[in-house]
Tab-separated table of C-alpha atoms in Angstrom:
chain	number	residue	atom	x	y	z
A	1	UNK	CA	-15.180	10.884	12.134
A	2	UNK	CA	-15.482	7.268	10.944
A	3	UNK	CA	-17.484	8.384	7.932
A	4	UNK	CA	-14.738	10.823	6.981
A	5	UNK	CA	-12.059	8.153	7.272
A	6	UNK	CA	-13.916	5.740	4.997
A	7	UNK	CA	-14.532	8.347	2.332
A	8	UNK	CA	-10.905	9.512	2.213
A	9	UNK	CA	-9.298	6.050	2.112
A	10	UNK	CA	-10.759	4.972	-1.254
A	11	UNK	CA	-9.624	8.287	-2.685
A	12	UNK	CA	-6.085	7.686	-1.478
A	13	UNK	CA	-6.123	4.172	-2.880
A	14	UNK	CA	-7.394	5.412	-6.210
A	15	UNK	CA	-4.698	8.097	-6.311
A	16	UNK	CA	-2.035	5.485	-5.520
A	17	UNK	CA	-3.323	3.220	-8.259
A	18	UNK	CA	-3.254	6.043	-10.776
A	19	UNK	CA	0.295	6.975	-9.730
A	20	UNK	CA	1.496	3.357	-10.033
A	21	UNK	CA	-0.179	3.087	-13.429
A	22	UNK	CA	1.494	6.297	-14.536
A	23	UNK	CA	4.934	5.066	-13.437
A	24	UNK	CA	4.377	1.747	-15.226
A	25	UNK	CA	3.280	3.560	-18.368
A	26	UNK	CA	6.416	5.732	-18.255
A	27	UNK	CA	8.643	2.654	-17.905
A	28	UNK	CA	6.970	1.072	-20.914
A	29	UNK	CA	6.743	4.187	-23.055
A	30	UNK	CA	9.610	3.049	-25.285
A	31	UNK	CA	8.624	-0.615	-25.447
A	32	UNK	CA	7.983	-2.068	-28.912
A	33	UNK	CA	4.365	-2.750	-29.817
A	34	UNK	CA	5.362	-6.125	-31.249
A	35	UNK	CA	8.451	-8.316	-31.440
A	36	UNK	CA	9.467	-11.152	-33.741
A	37	UNK	CA	11.391	-14.162	-32.430
A	38	UNK	CA	13.528	-16.155	-34.874
A	39	UNK	CA	13.270	-19.907	-34.170
A	40	UNK	CA	13.971	-22.751	-36.672
A	41	UNK	CA	12.200	-25.520	-38.590
A	42	UNK	CA	9.114	-27.459	-37.476
A	43	UNK	CA	9.901	-30.516	-35.360
A	44	UNK	CA	12.992	-29.038	-33.734
A	45	UNK	CA	13.290	-27.843	-30.142
A	46	UNK	CA	13.702	-24.177	-31.154
A	47	UNK	CA	10.247	-24.182	-32.706
A	48	UNK	CA	8.593	-25.648	-29.594
A	49	UNK	CA	10.551	-23.501	-27.140
A	50	UNK	CA	10.085	-20.370	-29.233
A	51	UNK	CA	6.347	-20.819	-29.753
A	52	UNK	CA	5.856	-21.226	-26.023
A	53	UNK	CA	8.009	-18.211	-25.247
A	54	UNK	CA	6.165	-15.837	-27.598
A	55	UNK	CA	2.866	-16.918	-26.041
A	56	UNK	CA	4.165	-15.991	-22.587
A	57	UNK	CA	5.502	-12.633	-23.829
A	58	UNK	CA	2.158	-11.776	-25.397
A	59	UNK	CA	0.070	-12.950	-22.447
A	60	UNK	CA	2.195	-11.716	-19.555
A	61	UNK	CA	4.154	-8.715	-20.844
A	62	UNK	CA	1.395	-7.302	-23.043
A	63	UNK	CA	3.615	-7.075	-26.129
A	64	UNK	CA	2.460	-8.886	-29.259
A	65	UNK	CA	5.142	-11.511	-29.906
A	66	UNK	CA	5.297	-13.562	-33.088
A	67	UNK	CA	7.305	-16.706	-33.775
A	68	UNK	CA	9.247	-16.556	-37.042
A	69	UNK	CA	10.320	-19.871	-38.602
A	70	UNK	CA	13.897	-19.666	-39.852
A	71	UNK	CA	16.902	-21.695	-40.878
A	72	UNK	CA	18.198	-21.698	-37.316
A	73	UNK	CA	21.059	-19.955	-35.446
A	74	UNK	CA	22.986	-18.561	-38.426
A	75	UNK	CA	19.778	-17.119	-39.846
A	76	UNK	CA	18.613	-15.847	-36.450
A	77	UNK	CA	21.891	-14.009	-35.783
A	78	UNK	CA	21.489	-12.272	-39.136
A	79	UNK	CA	17.823	-11.417	-38.517
A	80	UNK	CA	18.556	-9.832	-35.132
A	81	UNK	CA	21.715	-8.063	-36.319
A	82	UNK	CA	19.854	-6.426	-39.198
A	83	UNK	CA	16.798	-5.631	-37.068
A	84	UNK	CA	14.448	-7.849	-39.082
A	85	UNK	CA	13.729	-9.688	-35.817
A	86	UNK	CA	14.033	-8.244	-32.328
A	87	UNK	CA	14.690	-11.596	-30.639
A	88	UNK	CA	16.214	-14.914	-31.654
A	89	UNK	CA	17.583	-18.263	-30.487
A	90	UNK	CA	21.185	-19.309	-31.219
A	91	UNK	CA	23.804	-21.887	-30.410
A	92	UNK	CA	27.126	-20.359	-29.430
A	93	UNK	CA	29.165	-22.097	-32.148
A	94	UNK	CA	27.420	-20.362	-35.055
A	95	UNK	CA	27.086	-17.191	-32.976
A	96	UNK	CA	30.860	-17.039	-32.543
A	97	UNK	CA	31.466	-17.394	-36.286
A	98	UNK	CA	29.131	-14.516	-37.161
A	99	UNK	CA	30.213	-12.351	-34.224
A	100	UNK	CA	33.808	-12.618	-35.455
A	101	UNK	CA	32.878	-12.019	-39.096
A	102	UNK	CA	33.730	-15.555	-40.187
A	103	UNK	CA	30.310	-16.501	-41.549
A	104	UNK	CA	30.146	-18.010	-45.024
A	105	UNK	CA	27.102	-15.932	-46.033
A	106	UNK	CA	28.563	-12.550	-45.014
A	107	UNK	CA	32.338	-13.014	-44.697
A	108	UNK	CA	34.059	-10.168	-42.907
A	109	UNK	CA	30.869	-8.708	-41.417
A	110	UNK	CA	31.028	-8.789	-37.617
A	111	UNK	CA	27.452	-9.056	-36.368
A	112	UNK	CA	27.838	-6.866	-33.286
A	113	UNK	CA	24.273	-5.471	-33.077
A	114	UNK	CA	23.328	-8.642	-31.201
A	115	UNK	CA	23.238	-8.986	-27.400
A	116	UNK	CA	22.959	-12.112	-25.251
A	117	UNK	CA	19.941	-12.480	-22.958
A	118	UNK	CA	19.455	-15.755	-21.070
A	119	UNK	CA	20.840	-19.319	-21.289
A	120	UNK	CA	18.433	-21.901	-22.703
A	121	UNK	CA	19.862	-25.435	-22.766
A	122	UNK	CA	22.532	-27.594	-24.390
A	123	UNK	CA	22.199	-29.008	-27.905
A	124	UNK	CA	23.710	-32.516	-28.255
A	125	UNK	CA	24.303	-34.322	-31.555
A	126	UNK	CA	22.953	-37.812	-32.284
A	127	UNK	CA	21.541	-39.994	-35.057
A	128	UNK	CA	18.354	-41.962	-35.763
A	129	UNK	CA	17.879	-44.635	-38.446
A	130	UNK	CA	15.338	-47.314	-39.221
A	131	UNK	CA	15.996	-50.464	-37.174
A	132	UNK	CA	16.473	-52.582	-40.325
A	133	UNK	CA	18.823	-50.112	-42.055
A	134	UNK	CA	21.987	-51.981	-41.093
A	135	UNK	CA	23.448	-48.699	-39.833
A	136	UNK	CA	24.832	-49.092	-36.320
A	137	UNK	CA	27.417	-46.294	-35.983
A	138	UNK	CA	28.800	-43.148	-37.611
A	139	UNK	CA	31.270	-45.169	-39.676
A	140	UNK	CA	28.320	-46.862	-41.393
A	141	UNK	CA	27.153	-43.498	-42.783
A	142	UNK	CA	29.843	-43.496	-45.467
A	143	UNK	CA	28.148	-43.588	-48.878
A	144	UNK	CA	24.691	-43.149	-47.315
A	145	UNK	CA	22.037	-40.444	-47.645
A	146	UNK	CA	22.017	-38.536	-44.383
A	147	UNK	CA	19.694	-35.693	-43.399
A	148	UNK	CA	21.428	-32.987	-41.333
A	149	UNK	CA	18.701	-30.368	-40.848
A	150	UNK	CA	17.933	-27.139	-42.704
A	151	UNK	CA	20.580	-24.980	-44.336
A	152	UNK	CA	21.670	-22.267	-41.923
A	153	UNK	CA	21.161	-24.442	-38.860
A	154	UNK	CA	23.750	-25.643	-36.363
A	155	UNK	CA	23.368	-29.299	-37.385
A	156	UNK	CA	23.751	-28.618	-41.111
A	157	UNK	CA	26.830	-26.510	-40.423
A	158	UNK	CA	28.633	-28.849	-38.039
A	159	UNK	CA	27.717	-32.434	-38.984
A	160	UNK	CA	29.667	-32.180	-42.282
A	161	UNK	CA	32.648	-30.801	-40.349
A	162	UNK	CA	32.333	-33.602	-37.800
A	163	UNK	CA	32.266	-36.237	-40.554
A	164	UNK	CA	35.428	-34.778	-42.065
A	165	UNK	CA	37.220	-34.605	-38.704
A	166	UNK	CA	36.289	-38.241	-37.999
A	167	UNK	CA	37.393	-39.465	-41.434
A	168	UNK	CA	33.886	-40.468	-42.549
A	169	UNK	CA	33.834	-39.874	-46.300
A	170	UNK	CA	31.319	-39.833	-49.145
A	171	UNK	CA	28.301	-38.932	-47.004
A	172	UNK	CA	25.439	-37.742	-49.234
A	173	UNK	CA	24.018	-34.817	-47.266
A	174	UNK	CA	20.343	-33.878	-47.349
A	175	UNK	CA	19.012	-30.543	-46.115
A	176	UNK	CA	15.452	-29.979	-44.890
A	177	UNK	CA	13.422	-29.305	-41.761
A	178	UNK	CA	13.366	-31.775	-38.866
A	179	UNK	CA	9.875	-33.135	-39.556
A	180	UNK	CA	10.584	-33.628	-43.252
A	181	UNK	CA	13.859	-35.458	-42.645
A	182	UNK	CA	12.230	-37.697	-40.054
A	183	UNK	CA	9.539	-38.590	-42.603
A	184	UNK	CA	12.188	-39.422	-45.217
A	185	UNK	CA	13.400	-42.449	-43.208
A	186	UNK	CA	10.316	-44.724	-43.349
A	187	UNK	CA	9.786	-43.589	-46.943
A	188	UNK	CA	13.344	-44.781	-47.701
A	189	UNK	CA	14.264	-41.372	-49.091
A	190	UNK	CA	17.041	-41.141	-46.471
A	191	UNK	CA	19.201	-43.715	-44.735
A	192	UNK	CA	19.791	-41.722	-41.545
A	193	UNK	CA	18.881	-38.470	-39.830
A	194	UNK	CA	21.767	-36.810	-37.969
A	195	UNK	CA	20.431	-33.904	-35.945
A	196	UNK	CA	21.078	-31.751	-32.898
A	197	UNK	CA	18.552	-30.078	-30.600
A	198	UNK	CA	17.407	-29.826	-27.007
A	199	UNK	CA	16.229	-33.144	-25.620
A	200	UNK	CA	13.943	-34.795	-26.364
A	201	UNK	CA	13.726	-33.943	-30.056
A	202	UNK	CA	10.047	-34.008	-30.979
A	203	UNK	CA	10.727	-35.274	-34.511
A	204	UNK	CA	12.673	-38.250	-33.072
A	205	UNK	CA	9.854	-38.981	-30.605
A	206	UNK	CA	7.214	-38.927	-33.327
A	207	UNK	CA	9.303	-41.232	-35.503
A	208	UNK	CA	9.828	-43.865	-32.787
A	209	UNK	CA	6.141	-43.869	-31.824
A	210	UNK	CA	5.202	-45.123	-35.281
A	211	UNK	CA	8.240	-47.139	-36.408
A	212	UNK	CA	11.038	-49.396	-35.240
A	213	UNK	CA	14.109	-47.174	-35.104
A	214	UNK	CA	17.701	-47.288	-33.927
A	215	UNK	CA	19.472	-44.336	-32.272
A	216	UNK	CA	23.163	-43.855	-31.571
A	217	UNK	CA	25.724	-41.239	-30.629
A	218	UNK	CA	29.535	-41.173	-30.599
A	219	UNK	CA	32.214	-43.542	-29.427
A	220	UNK	CA	34.522	-42.234	-26.693
A	221	UNK	CA	37.306	-41.861	-29.264
A	222	UNK	CA	35.043	-39.869	-31.615
A	223	UNK	CA	33.920	-37.669	-28.747
A	224	UNK	CA	37.550	-36.953	-27.808
A	225	UNK	CA	38.403	-36.032	-31.411
A	226	UNK	CA	35.531	-33.555	-31.672
A	227	UNK	CA	36.268	-32.010	-28.267
A	228	UNK	CA	39.788	-31.266	-29.422
A	229	UNK	CA	38.794	-29.898	-32.819
A	230	UNK	CA	35.658	-27.838	-32.026
A	231	UNK	CA	34.377	-25.445	-29.298
A	232	UNK	CA	31.931	-28.023	-27.935
A	233	UNK	CA	31.412	-29.592	-24.516
A	234	UNK	CA	31.139	-33.291	-23.618
A	235	UNK	CA	27.570	-34.494	-23.188
A	236	UNK	CA	25.846	-37.744	-22.279
A	237	UNK	CA	22.348	-38.354	-23.636
A	238	UNK	CA	20.456	-40.110	-20.799
A	239	UNK	CA	19.151	-43.614	-21.477
A	240	UNK	CA	15.584	-42.613	-20.624
A	241	UNK	CA	15.457	-39.795	-23.195
A	242	UNK	CA	13.647	-42.015	-25.707
A	243	UNK	CA	11.827	-45.334	-25.345
A	244	UNK	CA	14.110	-46.837	-27.996
A	245	UNK	CA	17.301	-46.202	-26.009
A	246	UNK	CA	18.568	-48.807	-23.556
A	247	UNK	CA	21.877	-47.121	-22.604
A	248	UNK	CA	23.325	-43.584	-22.491
A	249	UNK	CA	24.900	-42.177	-25.651
A	250	UNK	CA	28.125	-40.183	-25.672
A	251	UNK	CA	27.836	-36.906	-27.539
A	252	UNK	CA	29.068	-33.314	-27.741
A	253	UNK	CA	26.966	-30.196	-27.358
A	254	UNK	CA	26.758	-26.448	-27.848
A	255	UNK	CA	25.018	-24.130	-25.384
A	256	UNK	CA	21.994	-22.184	-26.637
A	257	UNK	CA	21.205	-18.592	-25.674
A	258	UNK	CA	18.361	-16.239	-26.414
A	259	UNK	CA	19.524	-13.045	-28.120
A	260	UNK	CA	18.087	-9.578	-28.689
A	261	UNK	CA	18.908	-6.493	-30.706
A	262	UNK	CA	21.153	-4.041	-28.861
A	263	UNK	CA	18.557	-1.240	-29.170
A	264	UNK	CA	15.787	-3.063	-27.314
A	265	UNK	CA	14.754	-1.002	-24.252
A	266	UNK	CA	16.568	-2.025	-21.082
A	267	UNK	CA	13.341	-2.224	-19.090
A	268	UNK	CA	11.728	-4.539	-21.652
A	269	UNK	CA	14.699	-6.920	-21.639
A	270	UNK	CA	14.785	-6.849	-17.825
A	271	UNK	CA	11.103	-7.824	-17.647
A	272	UNK	CA	11.677	-10.553	-20.251
A	273	UNK	CA	14.545	-11.948	-18.161
A	274	UNK	CA	12.306	-11.908	-15.088
A	275	UNK	CA	9.479	-13.607	-16.975
A	276	UNK	CA	11.717	-16.472	-18.111
A	277	UNK	CA	14.139	-16.994	-15.240
A	278	UNK	CA	11.903	-16.325	-12.233
A	279	UNK	CA	9.442	-19.044	-13.235
A	280	UNK	CA	11.453	-22.109	-14.363
A	281	UNK	CA	8.458	-24.429	-14.053
A	282	UNK	CA	6.556	-22.444	-16.673
A	283	UNK	CA	9.454	-22.799	-19.116
A	284	UNK	CA	9.806	-26.528	-18.438
A	285	UNK	CA	6.108	-26.903	-19.194
A	286	UNK	CA	6.919	-25.587	-22.678
A	287	UNK	CA	9.779	-28.068	-23.207
A	288	UNK	CA	11.717	-30.373	-20.830
A	289	UNK	CA	15.053	-29.032	-22.131
A	290	UNK	CA	14.261	-25.778	-20.280
A	291	UNK	CA	15.390	-27.487	-17.070
A	292	UNK	CA	18.723	-25.859	-17.985
A	293	UNK	CA	17.199	-22.390	-18.470
A	294	UNK	CA	18.774	-21.028	-15.294
A	295	UNK	CA	20.463	-17.705	-14.532
A	296	UNK	CA	23.569	-19.374	-13.094
A	297	UNK	CA	24.428	-20.699	-16.566
A	298	UNK	CA	25.230	-17.182	-17.777
A	299	UNK	CA	28.921	-18.141	-17.560
A	300	UNK	CA	28.472	-20.530	-20.510
A	301	UNK	CA	28.425	-17.490	-22.798
A	302	UNK	CA	31.918	-16.288	-23.634
A	303	UNK	CA	30.977	-15.049	-27.105
A	304	UNK	CA	28.358	-12.266	-27.090
A	305	UNK	CA	28.098	-9.118	-24.994
A	306	UNK	CA	25.077	-9.207	-22.699
A	307	UNK	CA	22.258	-6.676	-23.062
A	308	UNK	CA	22.167	-4.015	-20.283
A	309	UNK	CA	18.732	-5.271	-19.230
A	310	UNK	CA	20.163	-8.768	-18.822
A	311	UNK	CA	23.152	-7.431	-16.867
A	312	UNK	CA	20.801	-5.612	-14.509
A	313	UNK	CA	18.842	-8.813	-13.901
A	314	UNK	CA	21.926	-10.944	-13.234
A	315	UNK	CA	23.421	-8.401	-10.861
A	316	UNK	CA	20.174	-8.225	-8.887
A	317	UNK	CA	20.423	-12.017	-8.506
A	318	UNK	CA	23.896	-11.645	-7.047
A	319	UNK	CA	25.574	-12.973	-10.200
A	320	UNK	CA	28.571	-11.310	-11.809
A	321	UNK	CA	28.820	-10.765	-15.539
A	322	UNK	CA	32.475	-10.948	-16.663
A	323	UNK	CA	33.826	-7.592	-17.814
A	324	UNK	CA	34.599	-9.021	-21.249
A	325	UNK	CA	30.908	-9.892	-21.690
A	326	UNK	CA	29.620	-6.440	-20.715
A	327	UNK	CA	28.496	-4.170	-23.566
A	328	UNK	CA	31.011	-1.353	-24.201
A	329	UNK	CA	28.782	1.297	-22.582
A	330	UNK	CA	28.783	-0.600	-19.262
A	331	UNK	CA	32.486	-1.317	-18.927
A	332	UNK	CA	34.689	0.449	-16.357
A	333	UNK	CA	36.433	3.486	-17.801
A	334	UNK	CA	39.992	2.760	-18.804
A	335	UNK	CA	42.789	5.227	-19.382
A	336	UNK	CA	42.985	6.363	-22.982
A	337	UNK	CA	46.453	5.589	-24.411
A	338	UNK	CA	46.350	8.889	-26.314
A	339	UNK	CA	45.734	10.778	-23.043
A	340	UNK	CA	48.694	9.007	-21.507
A	341	UNK	CA	50.887	10.170	-24.370
A	342	UNK	CA	49.700	13.774	-23.960
A	343	UNK	CA	50.336	13.741	-20.205
A	344	UNK	CA	53.808	12.350	-20.768
A	345	UNK	CA	54.764	15.081	-23.226
A	346	UNK	CA	55.782	17.820	-20.723
A	347	UNK	CA	58.042	15.394	-18.859
A	348	UNK	CA	59.599	14.281	-22.112
A	349	UNK	CA	60.177	17.903	-23.118
A	350	UNK	CA	61.746	18.681	-19.744
A	351	UNK	CA	64.078	15.709	-20.097
A	352	UNK	CA	65.123	16.885	-23.530
A	353	UNK	CA	65.777	20.426	-22.197
A	354	UNK	CA	67.902	19.067	-19.320
A	355	UNK	CA	69.871	16.976	-21.750
A	356	UNK	CA	70.462	19.991	-23.970
A	357	UNK	CA	71.563	22.087	-20.980
A	358	UNK	CA	74.030	19.438	-19.832
A	359	UNK	CA	75.489	19.149	-23.305
A	360	UNK	CA	76.203	22.884	-23.347
């Protein structure tokens, strides 16, 4: 008898393994062979975060993932909407503009093929200059050459609007990637670099390691003005963010979210959500800003509908996705106004007949 038992058991285990493998293969049958992730310019947080994320997707999900340098959120929304990239990283300010069809590049086109996935971190705005530049605050940027990031990025879109709202005139704007603009300062090709990204910004760190620099944010009055004029949140840059800082800086920030095309398989997005949100330490190892990559921050998105795979993940974590942020196919059925009109017709006809009878 014992010999029979030990010969059957391996067979059962093998059969179970084959069955599990078959089920897994079925679940992944519609998965893409490769995905592209839109990030941003070199030296910014998107590039670091995105490069680390595609490595994890390739290594742990078995799907070839490639990082695609881009102009930033505006560009990434367009890439995902058109299907040129399956995944992307965005800040919610630019995302709202393109979602509502208010983008400058494609005015009137509502980019609704995009779905929200998981929260990433907040993007605060602040400025770095050379220590001997004589620039101490935003007011000193008037008439100066100021780098604001690449065209199509959040910083390049909003810093000019911030300057206008704060009454800072005659700023000579320069557009380029984070690393290039950081290099312009010691070369005296720029007077200041006004940027925004998850903290710490690698380009700022590299600059202060090799040069004497000065960093600053907003005054309380400037912060209040921007909070009233733009869909941003108050933010305080901690004093220990950079070696150069000796006190916190007031700022404002947008939330960042990962996005995906609406046609990505639900099971793939669910596994991606699990990969990112179930192992926060692995994401923080990619970049410290990922300390805010947490499922509970889903409520920061009030712009984009969530992907069904993301909704499934959140619900399994006991978190509720607001109805307004559900994709149309997942919303509770509502009465069709046209049906209501049809149902009301017989009663209306009966009322008219009664009225006619009474008049006779």
